[in-house]
Short mmCIF file of C-alpha atoms in Angstrom, two decimals:
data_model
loop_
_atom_site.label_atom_id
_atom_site.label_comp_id
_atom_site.label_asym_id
_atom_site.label_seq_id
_atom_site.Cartn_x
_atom_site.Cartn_y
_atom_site.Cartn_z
CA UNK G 143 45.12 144.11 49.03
CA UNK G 144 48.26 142.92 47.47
CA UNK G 145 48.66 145.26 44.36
CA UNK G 146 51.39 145.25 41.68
CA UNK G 147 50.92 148.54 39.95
CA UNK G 148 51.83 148.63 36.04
CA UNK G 149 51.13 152.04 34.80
CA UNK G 150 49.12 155.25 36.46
CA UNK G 151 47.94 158.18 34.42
CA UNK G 152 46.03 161.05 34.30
CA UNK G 153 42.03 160.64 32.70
CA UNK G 154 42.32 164.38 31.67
CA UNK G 155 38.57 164.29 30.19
CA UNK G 156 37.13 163.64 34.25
CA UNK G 157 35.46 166.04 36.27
CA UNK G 158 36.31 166.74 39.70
CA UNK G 159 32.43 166.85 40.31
CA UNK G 160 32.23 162.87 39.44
CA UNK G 161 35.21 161.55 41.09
CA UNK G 162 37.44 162.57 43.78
CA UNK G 163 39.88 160.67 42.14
CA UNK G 164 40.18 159.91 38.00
CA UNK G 165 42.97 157.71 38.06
CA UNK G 166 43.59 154.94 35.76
CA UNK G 167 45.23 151.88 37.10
CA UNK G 168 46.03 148.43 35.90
CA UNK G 169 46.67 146.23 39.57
CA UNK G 170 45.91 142.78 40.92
CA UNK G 171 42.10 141.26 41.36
CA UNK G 172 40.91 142.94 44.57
CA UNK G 173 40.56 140.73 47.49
CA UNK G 174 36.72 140.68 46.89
CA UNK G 175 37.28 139.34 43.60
CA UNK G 176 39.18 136.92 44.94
CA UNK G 177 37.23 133.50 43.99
CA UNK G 178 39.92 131.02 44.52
CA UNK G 179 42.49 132.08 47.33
CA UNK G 180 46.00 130.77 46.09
CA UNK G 181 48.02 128.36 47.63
CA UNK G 182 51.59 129.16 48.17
CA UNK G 183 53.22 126.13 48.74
CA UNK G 184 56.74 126.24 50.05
CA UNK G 185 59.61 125.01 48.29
CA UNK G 186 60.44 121.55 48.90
CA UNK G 187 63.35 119.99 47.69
CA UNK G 188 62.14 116.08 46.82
CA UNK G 189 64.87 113.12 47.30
CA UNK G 190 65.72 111.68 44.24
CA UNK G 191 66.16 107.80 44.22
CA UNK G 192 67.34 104.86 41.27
CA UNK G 193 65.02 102.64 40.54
CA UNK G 194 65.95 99.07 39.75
CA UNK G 195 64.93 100.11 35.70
CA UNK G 196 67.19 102.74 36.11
CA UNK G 197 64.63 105.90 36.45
CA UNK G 198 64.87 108.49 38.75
CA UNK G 199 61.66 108.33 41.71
CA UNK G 200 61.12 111.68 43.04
CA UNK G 201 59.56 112.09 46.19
CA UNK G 202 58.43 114.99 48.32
CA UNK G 203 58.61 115.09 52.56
CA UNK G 204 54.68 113.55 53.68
CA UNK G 205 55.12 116.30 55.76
CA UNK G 206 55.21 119.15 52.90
CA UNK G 207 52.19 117.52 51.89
CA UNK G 208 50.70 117.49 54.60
CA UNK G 209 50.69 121.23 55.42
CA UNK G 210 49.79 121.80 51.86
CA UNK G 211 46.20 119.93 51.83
CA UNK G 212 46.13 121.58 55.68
CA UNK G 213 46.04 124.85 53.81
CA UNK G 214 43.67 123.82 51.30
CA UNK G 215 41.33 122.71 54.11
CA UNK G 216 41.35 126.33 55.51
CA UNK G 217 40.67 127.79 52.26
CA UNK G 218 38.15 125.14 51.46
CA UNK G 219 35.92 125.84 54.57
CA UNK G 220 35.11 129.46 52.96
CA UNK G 221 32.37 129.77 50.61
CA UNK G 222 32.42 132.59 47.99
CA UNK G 223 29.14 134.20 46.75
CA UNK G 224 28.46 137.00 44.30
CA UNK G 225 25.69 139.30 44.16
CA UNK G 226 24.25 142.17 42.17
CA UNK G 227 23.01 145.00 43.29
CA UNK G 228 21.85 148.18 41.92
CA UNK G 229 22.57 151.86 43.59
CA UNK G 230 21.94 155.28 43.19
CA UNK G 231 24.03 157.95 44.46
CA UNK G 232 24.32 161.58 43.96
CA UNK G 233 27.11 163.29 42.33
CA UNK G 234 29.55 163.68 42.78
CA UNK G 235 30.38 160.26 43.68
CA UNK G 236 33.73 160.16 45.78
CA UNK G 237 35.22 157.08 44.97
CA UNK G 238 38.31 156.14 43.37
CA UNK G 239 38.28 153.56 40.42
CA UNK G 240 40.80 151.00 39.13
CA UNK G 241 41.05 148.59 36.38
CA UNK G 242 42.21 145.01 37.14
CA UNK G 243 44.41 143.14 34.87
CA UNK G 244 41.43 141.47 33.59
CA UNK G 245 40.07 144.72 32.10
CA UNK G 246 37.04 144.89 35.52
CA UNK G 247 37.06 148.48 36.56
CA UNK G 248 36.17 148.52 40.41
CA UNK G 249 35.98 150.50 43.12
CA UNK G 250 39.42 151.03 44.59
CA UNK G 251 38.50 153.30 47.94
CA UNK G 252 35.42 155.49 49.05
CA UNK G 253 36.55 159.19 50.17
CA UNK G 254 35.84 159.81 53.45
CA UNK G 255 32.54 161.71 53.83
CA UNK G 256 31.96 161.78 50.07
CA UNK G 257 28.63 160.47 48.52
CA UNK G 258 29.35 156.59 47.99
CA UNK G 259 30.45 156.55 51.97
CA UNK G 260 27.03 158.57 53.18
CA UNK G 261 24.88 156.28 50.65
CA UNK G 262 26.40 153.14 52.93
CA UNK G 263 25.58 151.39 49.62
CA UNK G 264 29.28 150.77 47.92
CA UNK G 265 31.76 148.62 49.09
CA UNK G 266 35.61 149.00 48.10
CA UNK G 267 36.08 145.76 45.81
CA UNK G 268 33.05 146.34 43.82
CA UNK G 269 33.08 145.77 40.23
CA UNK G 270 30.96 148.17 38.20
CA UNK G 271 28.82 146.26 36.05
CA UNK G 272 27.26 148.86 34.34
CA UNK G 273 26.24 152.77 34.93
CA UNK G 274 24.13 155.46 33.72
CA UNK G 275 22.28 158.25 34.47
CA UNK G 276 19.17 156.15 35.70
CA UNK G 277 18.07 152.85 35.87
CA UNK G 278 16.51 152.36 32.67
CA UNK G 279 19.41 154.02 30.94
CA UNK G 280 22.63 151.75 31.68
CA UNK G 281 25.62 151.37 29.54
CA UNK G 282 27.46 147.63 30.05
CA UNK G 283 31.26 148.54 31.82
CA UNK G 284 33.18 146.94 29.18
CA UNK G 285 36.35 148.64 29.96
CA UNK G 286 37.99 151.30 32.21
CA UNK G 287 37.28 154.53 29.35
CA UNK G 288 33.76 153.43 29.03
CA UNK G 289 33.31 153.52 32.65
CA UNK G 290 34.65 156.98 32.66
CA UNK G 291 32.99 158.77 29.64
CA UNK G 292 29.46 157.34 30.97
CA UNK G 293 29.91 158.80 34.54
CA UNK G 294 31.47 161.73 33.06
CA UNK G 295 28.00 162.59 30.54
CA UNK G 296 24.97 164.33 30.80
CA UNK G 297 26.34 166.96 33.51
CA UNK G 298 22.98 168.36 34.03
CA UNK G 299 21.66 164.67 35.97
CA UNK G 300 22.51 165.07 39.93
CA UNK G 301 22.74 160.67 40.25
CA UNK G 302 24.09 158.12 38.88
CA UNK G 303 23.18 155.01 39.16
CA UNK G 304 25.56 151.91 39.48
CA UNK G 305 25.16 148.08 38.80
CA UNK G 306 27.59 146.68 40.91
CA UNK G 307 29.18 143.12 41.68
CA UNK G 308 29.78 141.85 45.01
CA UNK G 309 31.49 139.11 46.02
CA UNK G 310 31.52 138.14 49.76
CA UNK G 311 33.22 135.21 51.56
CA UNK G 312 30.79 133.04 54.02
CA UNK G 313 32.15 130.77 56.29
CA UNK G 314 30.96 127.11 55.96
CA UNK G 315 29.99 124.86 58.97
CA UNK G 316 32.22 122.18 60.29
CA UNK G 317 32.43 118.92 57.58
CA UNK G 318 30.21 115.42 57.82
CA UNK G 319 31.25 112.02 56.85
CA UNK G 320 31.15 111.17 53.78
CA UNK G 321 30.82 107.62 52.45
CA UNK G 322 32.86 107.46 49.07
CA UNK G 323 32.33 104.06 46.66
CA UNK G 324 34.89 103.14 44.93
CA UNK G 325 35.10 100.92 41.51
CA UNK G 326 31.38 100.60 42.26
CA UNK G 327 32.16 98.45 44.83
CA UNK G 328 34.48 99.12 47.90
CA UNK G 329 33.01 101.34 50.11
CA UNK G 330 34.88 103.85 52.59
CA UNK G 331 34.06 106.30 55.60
CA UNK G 332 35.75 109.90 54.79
CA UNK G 333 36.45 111.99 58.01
CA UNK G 334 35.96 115.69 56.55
CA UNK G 335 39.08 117.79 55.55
CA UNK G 336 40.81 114.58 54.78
CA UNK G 337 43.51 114.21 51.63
CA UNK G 338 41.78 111.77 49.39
CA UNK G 339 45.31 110.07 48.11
CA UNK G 340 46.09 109.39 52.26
CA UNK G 341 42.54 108.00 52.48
CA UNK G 342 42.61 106.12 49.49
CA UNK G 343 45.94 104.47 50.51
CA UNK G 344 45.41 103.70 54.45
CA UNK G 345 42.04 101.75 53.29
CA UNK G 346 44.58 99.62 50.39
CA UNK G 347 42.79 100.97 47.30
CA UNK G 348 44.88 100.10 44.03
CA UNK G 349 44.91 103.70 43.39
CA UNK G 350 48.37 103.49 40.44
CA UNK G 351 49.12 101.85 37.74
CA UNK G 352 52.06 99.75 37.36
CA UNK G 353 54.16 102.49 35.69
CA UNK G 354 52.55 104.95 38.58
CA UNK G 355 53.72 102.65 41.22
CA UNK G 356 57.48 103.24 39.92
CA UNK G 357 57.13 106.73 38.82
CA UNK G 358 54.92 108.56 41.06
CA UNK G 359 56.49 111.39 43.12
CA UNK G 360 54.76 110.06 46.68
CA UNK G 361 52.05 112.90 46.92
CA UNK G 362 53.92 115.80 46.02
CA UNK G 363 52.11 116.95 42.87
CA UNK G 364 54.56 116.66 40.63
CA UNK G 365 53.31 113.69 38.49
CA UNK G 366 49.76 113.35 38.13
CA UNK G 367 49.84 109.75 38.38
CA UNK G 368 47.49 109.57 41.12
CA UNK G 369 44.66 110.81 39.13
CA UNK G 370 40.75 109.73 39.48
CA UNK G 371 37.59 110.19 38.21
CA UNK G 372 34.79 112.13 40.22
CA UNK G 373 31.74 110.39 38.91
CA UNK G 374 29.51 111.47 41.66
CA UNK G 375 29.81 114.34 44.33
CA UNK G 376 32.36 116.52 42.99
CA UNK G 377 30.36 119.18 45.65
CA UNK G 378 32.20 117.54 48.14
CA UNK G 379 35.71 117.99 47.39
CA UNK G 380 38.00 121.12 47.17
CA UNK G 381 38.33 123.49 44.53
CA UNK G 382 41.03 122.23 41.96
CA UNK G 383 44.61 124.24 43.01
CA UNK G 384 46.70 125.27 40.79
CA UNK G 385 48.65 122.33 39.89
CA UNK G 386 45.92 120.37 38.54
CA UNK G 387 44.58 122.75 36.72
CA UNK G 388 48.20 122.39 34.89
CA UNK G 389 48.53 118.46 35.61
CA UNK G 390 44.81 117.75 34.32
CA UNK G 391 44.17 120.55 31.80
CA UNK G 392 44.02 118.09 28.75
CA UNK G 393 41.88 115.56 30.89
CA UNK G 394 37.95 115.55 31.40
CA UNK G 395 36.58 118.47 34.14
CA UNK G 396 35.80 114.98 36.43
CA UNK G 397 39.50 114.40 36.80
CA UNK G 398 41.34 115.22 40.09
CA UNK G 399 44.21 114.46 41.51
CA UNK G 400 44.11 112.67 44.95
CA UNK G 401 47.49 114.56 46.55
CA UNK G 402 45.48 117.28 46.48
CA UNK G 403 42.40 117.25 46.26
CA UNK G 404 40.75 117.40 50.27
CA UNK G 405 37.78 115.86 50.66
CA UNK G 406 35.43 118.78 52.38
CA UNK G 407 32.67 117.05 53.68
CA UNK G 408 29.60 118.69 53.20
CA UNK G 409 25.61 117.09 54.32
CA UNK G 410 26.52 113.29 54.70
CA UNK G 411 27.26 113.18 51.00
CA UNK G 412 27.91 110.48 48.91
CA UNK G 413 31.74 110.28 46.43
CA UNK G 414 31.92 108.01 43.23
CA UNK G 415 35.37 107.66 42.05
CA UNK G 416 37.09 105.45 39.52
CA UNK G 417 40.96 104.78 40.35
CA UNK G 418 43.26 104.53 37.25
CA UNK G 419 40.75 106.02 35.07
CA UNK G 420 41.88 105.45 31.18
#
């Protein structure tokens, strides 16, 4: 786990009988918290080109593109799923807690032989959800210090007991064809893990506008011109990366952009889209 530390300090008020460690720290999400891997696309330098109006066309390598949506399709195959669950373990606890920049306190590392490691019950990456001395007596984690007073009460109890969230990542199986419509008319096969704008343009869909077909930056992201609207089977496509989420963040949820958006393939589904949507 990639973690950026920003400040570390001593939680005076702890009890070495809780914790084996008390240490407050702000760092990056955990890898279990992970719900959207990012995408660290390399830098590309696009060739710059005069149109006959006098603009400037960018346009990025079809390769760079390429191993962009490649990396999307990894990521895409991976499912993420979140559970609760609800433990008990005795005191003291040994584990080591952390706060994420988000203000989640989690668990940061089991101690070796301590009570969270012999309950087999804890994972490293959990987020407490809530604590207290029993079940029927839990106080929400809304931040690290409320975390820590609550495990740190009623000295006399010998357990605590822990609401915890768990997120897991579970492999999908290979994609299926899917048959996408579009304009409510043209129909097209979809070979799974394929990017939509390729797709789109090898089967001669009118996917820009006039002013897209002189200003779009040939699939590199940079323009949004390539935009459409997911009117049915949204299920079927990637997760939105991170430049859509800045291209499209004033457009409708339906919007995606088809340079890179990867069409997953998942149970013969069907895709509605609408090219040039106004």
């Amino acid at each position: 786990m990639a973690q950026t530390m920003l400040a570390t300090h001593s939680v005076a008020r702890s009890s070495p009988a809780v914790f084996a460690s008390a240490s407050r720290k702000c760092v990056g999400t955990p890898k279990s918290m992970d719900t959207r891997k990012s995408l660290q696309a390399e830098t590309y330098t696009p060739r710059g080109t005069l149109s006959s109006r006098g603009t400037v066309k960018l346009r990025y390598p079809r390769r760079a593109v390429r191993m962009q949506a490649a990396r999307q399709a990894t990521v895409a195959a991976v499912k993420t799923v979140t559970e609760e669950v609800t433990v008990t373990i005795n005191r003291p606890l040994g584990m080591a807690l952390a706060e994420d920049r988000r203000g989640a306190v989690f668990v940061e590392e089991l101690v070796e032989g301590g009570n969270a490691e012999k309950a087999g019950t804890v994972e490293a990456g959990d987020v407490i959800v809530s604590c207290g001395t029993s079940a029927d007596a839990l106080t929400a984690a809304k931040d690290f210090d409320t975390v820590m007073d609550t495990l740190g009460s009623n000295p006399e109890s010998e357990t605590m007991s822990l609401v915890l969230s768990r997120t897991t990542k579970v492999e999908l199986p290979p994609g299926d064809v899917v048959t996408a419509i579009i304009d409510g008319s043209k129909e097209l096969q979809v070979e799974p893990d394929s990017i939509l704008r390729d797709v789109l343009l090898d089967s001669e869909v009118d996917l820009y506008t006039n002013s897209g077909k002189m200003m779009n930056c040939g699939g590199g992201g940079s323009c949004g011109t390539c935009a459409v609207a997911v009117l049915e089977g949204m299920d079927q496509l990637s997760e939105k990366a991170d430049t859509e989420l800045r291209l499209l963040k004033k457009k409708p949820d339906m919007y995606r952009l088809a340079c890179q958006t990867v069409c997953e393939g998942r149970g013969n589904g069907t895709l509605k889209l609408q090219c040039k949507p106004k």
